[in-house]
Amino acid sequence: MSCTVTPDVEAAEALAMGTGITGDQAQHLIDRLGDDPLALDEAARSLRASEQ
């Protein structure tokens, strides 16, 4: 049995690990903002800062 990881899951995990947000938060941002890496990074960092 093999496990296939979709690009969306990989993108969410990478965003979460790189910015310190949860995978669910990262997926929500991707769903809302699309695949613009600069917008995603800025939104994730802003979210992380607001939680501290």
Coordinates of C-alpha atoms in Angstrom, one line a residue:
M1 CA 0.0 0.0 0.0
S2 CA 1.4 3.4 -1.0
C3 CA 0.6 6.8 0.2
T4 CA 0.3 9.6 -2.3
V5 CA 0.6 13.2 -1.1
T6 CA -1.1 15.8 -3.2
P7 CA 0.7 19.0 -4.1
D8 CA -1.8 21.0 -1.9
V9 CA -0.9 18.9 1.1
E10 CA 2.8 19.3 0.4
A11 CA 2.4 23.1 -0.1
A12 CA 0.4 23.4 3.2
E13 CA 3.1 21.4 5.1
A14 CA 5.9 23.5 3.6
L15 CA 4.1 26.7 4.4
A16 CA 3.3 25.5 8.0
M17 CA 6.9 24.4 8.7
G18 CA 8.4 27.5 7.2
T19 CA 6.2 30.0 9.1
G20 CA 5.3 28.2 12.3
I21 CA 1.5 28.0 11.7
T22 CA -0.5 24.8 11.7
G23 CA -1.1 22.7 8.7
D24 CA -4.8 23.5 8.9
Q25 CA -4.1 27.2 9.0
A26 CA -1.8 26.9 6.0
Q27 CA -4.4 25.0 4.0
H28 CA -7.0 27.6 4.8
L29 CA -4.6 30.3 3.6
I30 CA -3.9 28.4 0.4
D31 CA -7.6 27.9 -0.2
R32 CA -8.3 31.6 0.3
L33 CA -5.2 33.1 -1.4
G34 CA -4.3 30.6 -4.1
D35 CA -0.7 29.8 -5.0
D36 CA 0.9 33.3 -4.7
P37 CA 4.0 32.5 -2.5
L38 CA 4.6 36.1 -1.4
A39 CA 1.0 36.6 -0.3
L40 CA 0.9 33.2 1.4
D41 CA 4.1 33.9 3.3
E42 CA 3.0 37.4 4.4
A43 CA -0.4 36.1 5.5
A44 CA 1.1 33.2 7.4
R45 CA 3.7 35.3 9.2
S46 CA 1.0 37.9 10.1
L47 CA -1.2 35.1 11.5
R48 CA 1.7 33.7 13.5
A49 CA 2.5 37.1 14.9
S50 CA -1.1 37.8 15.9
E51 CA -1.1 34.5 17.9
Q52 CA 1.9 35.4 20.0

